[in-house]
């Protein structure tokens, strides 16, 4: 078992994950969201795709048993465990524009988009390469007419999602910076990389 | 009024659209789907984004009054009229992999992904640049648990969606090639470009 890494509130991290390795993303205090993006380590033009994933998995909601797919129709990760059970794959990572347009907040504000970019730039990722993220623990509700609302996460302290890498990956991960995503209380996210048994 | 252009069944088209101009996409026979992708004419790295659009419009379903947004958080098009009222922005364009993985069809099969790519390549668009399309007339149903199903379109002969360009655009458009999207009867799509009044 590897060490427990902590992503401080309103920051992010990026790292590589080998095919067959496991990633455990933990909400240590409860009601926090982590935006996750994935790239093929050998060619970052291949990346996680919500449109491909919802198509192949035939579901808006993704949890234990589902796979996360790439824009090239390859499996990138499998969700092996999900103690909370609610994640989102509809909404783009919060960005400076999110706070300006949706919250009319024109002051500087940390965002998942910037936190993903800062950490992924050393891997060659540029701003326009950041796709819609798989938003772990994010509680986006929708009604029959498709109306969306961002609600406080249902995750409790210690809830986690366990992923298995299907290919060699570059992973970007945040502790979300948007007030609406985490019930107005910014908190850390933790993660562990667990190497497959040889 | 410009001439009426016809996209033959299981093919596509690409063209430019000036800021302020209108695009009318017509289902001439009923129950057909048209996948539409948009790029900023001056920088194709800026393109239509379902994650940004669903975030800013706060809805899965998009119709008259909604805008289509880019990955850079700019408005690309406004939907001015929608006589059918059902479109999809969840599912990626059908591709060779769609038919292999979802339909277990390993024979050559036309696809929206290839039809978009062939027509957009002259504008510098490469395969990995094709985003999840706005699927005009596509009838994707979802239940409260997020389960998705592709149903026959509700569009009738002559139904149309009228868009207004918010910036100079490159537009890719198809007459969809997937059996499930158009009730197993491939048909053409028509479109008109209507220049704004000077």
Short mmCIF file of N, CA, C and O in Angstrom, two decimals, chain B residues 3 8 13 15 20 25 57 81 83 93 98 102 106 142 168 183:
data_model
loop_
_atom_site.label_atom_id
_atom_site.label_comp_id
_atom_site.label_asym_id
_atom_site.label_seq_id
_atom_site.Cartn_x
_atom_site.Cartn_y
_atom_site.Cartn_z
N UNK B 3 -29.97 29.06 -50.99
CA UNK B 3 -30.53 27.83 -51.51
C UNK B 3 -30.58 26.75 -50.43
O UNK B 3 -29.87 26.82 -49.43
N UNK B 8 -27.00 14.05 -48.31
CA UNK B 8 -27.54 12.74 -48.63
C UNK B 8 -27.44 11.80 -47.42
O UNK B 8 -26.59 11.98 -46.55
N UNK B 13 -21.51 17.25 -44.20
CA UNK B 13 -21.11 18.48 -44.88
C UNK B 13 -20.38 19.36 -43.87
O UNK B 13 -20.52 19.17 -42.66
N UNK B 15 -19.03 23.71 -43.55
CA UNK B 15 -19.10 25.03 -44.18
C UNK B 15 -18.84 26.09 -43.11
O UNK B 15 -18.87 25.80 -41.92
N UNK B 20 -23.71 36.39 -36.79
CA UNK B 20 -24.97 37.06 -37.11
C UNK B 20 -25.81 36.33 -38.14
O UNK B 20 -27.01 36.61 -38.26
N UNK B 25 -31.58 23.94 -39.89
CA UNK B 25 -31.36 22.51 -40.12
C UNK B 25 -32.72 21.83 -40.14
O UNK B 25 -33.48 21.91 -39.17
N UNK B 57 -26.18 26.52 -19.21
CA UNK B 57 -27.63 26.50 -19.49
C UNK B 57 -28.40 25.76 -18.41
O UNK B 57 -29.64 25.77 -18.41
N UNK B 81 -35.30 28.96 -32.95
CA UNK B 81 -36.57 28.25 -33.14
C UNK B 81 -36.28 26.75 -33.13
O UNK B 81 -35.19 26.32 -33.50
N UNK B 83 -38.92 23.54 -33.91
CA UNK B 83 -40.32 23.10 -34.08
C UNK B 83 -40.56 21.70 -33.54
O UNK B 83 -41.71 21.33 -33.28
N UNK B 93 -20.68 11.29 -31.30
CA UNK B 93 -21.09 10.87 -32.65
C UNK B 93 -20.80 9.38 -32.85
O UNK B 93 -19.78 8.87 -32.40
N UNK B 98 -18.42 2.48 -32.34
CA UNK B 98 -19.79 2.37 -31.85
C UNK B 98 -20.45 1.12 -32.39
O UNK B 98 -21.10 0.36 -31.66
N UNK B 102 -21.08 -1.57 -29.60
CA UNK B 102 -22.46 -1.55 -29.14
C UNK B 102 -23.38 -2.45 -29.96
O UNK B 102 -24.39 -2.93 -29.46
N UNK B 106 -19.07 -5.75 -37.16
CA UNK B 106 -17.67 -5.54 -37.54
C UNK B 106 -17.51 -5.32 -39.04
O UNK B 106 -16.41 -5.24 -39.55
N UNK B 142 -33.89 9.51 -20.73
CA UNK B 142 -33.18 9.13 -19.50
C UNK B 142 -34.20 9.00 -18.39
O UNK B 142 -35.20 9.71 -18.37
N UNK B 168 -17.86 33.92 -35.78
CA UNK B 168 -17.58 33.26 -37.07
C UNK B 168 -17.27 31.79 -36.80
O UNK B 168 -16.42 31.47 -35.97
N UNK B 183 -34.59 5.29 -36.33
CA UNK B 183 -35.62 4.26 -36.50
C UNK B 183 -35.35 3.39 -37.73
O UNK B 183 -36.27 3.02 -38.45
#
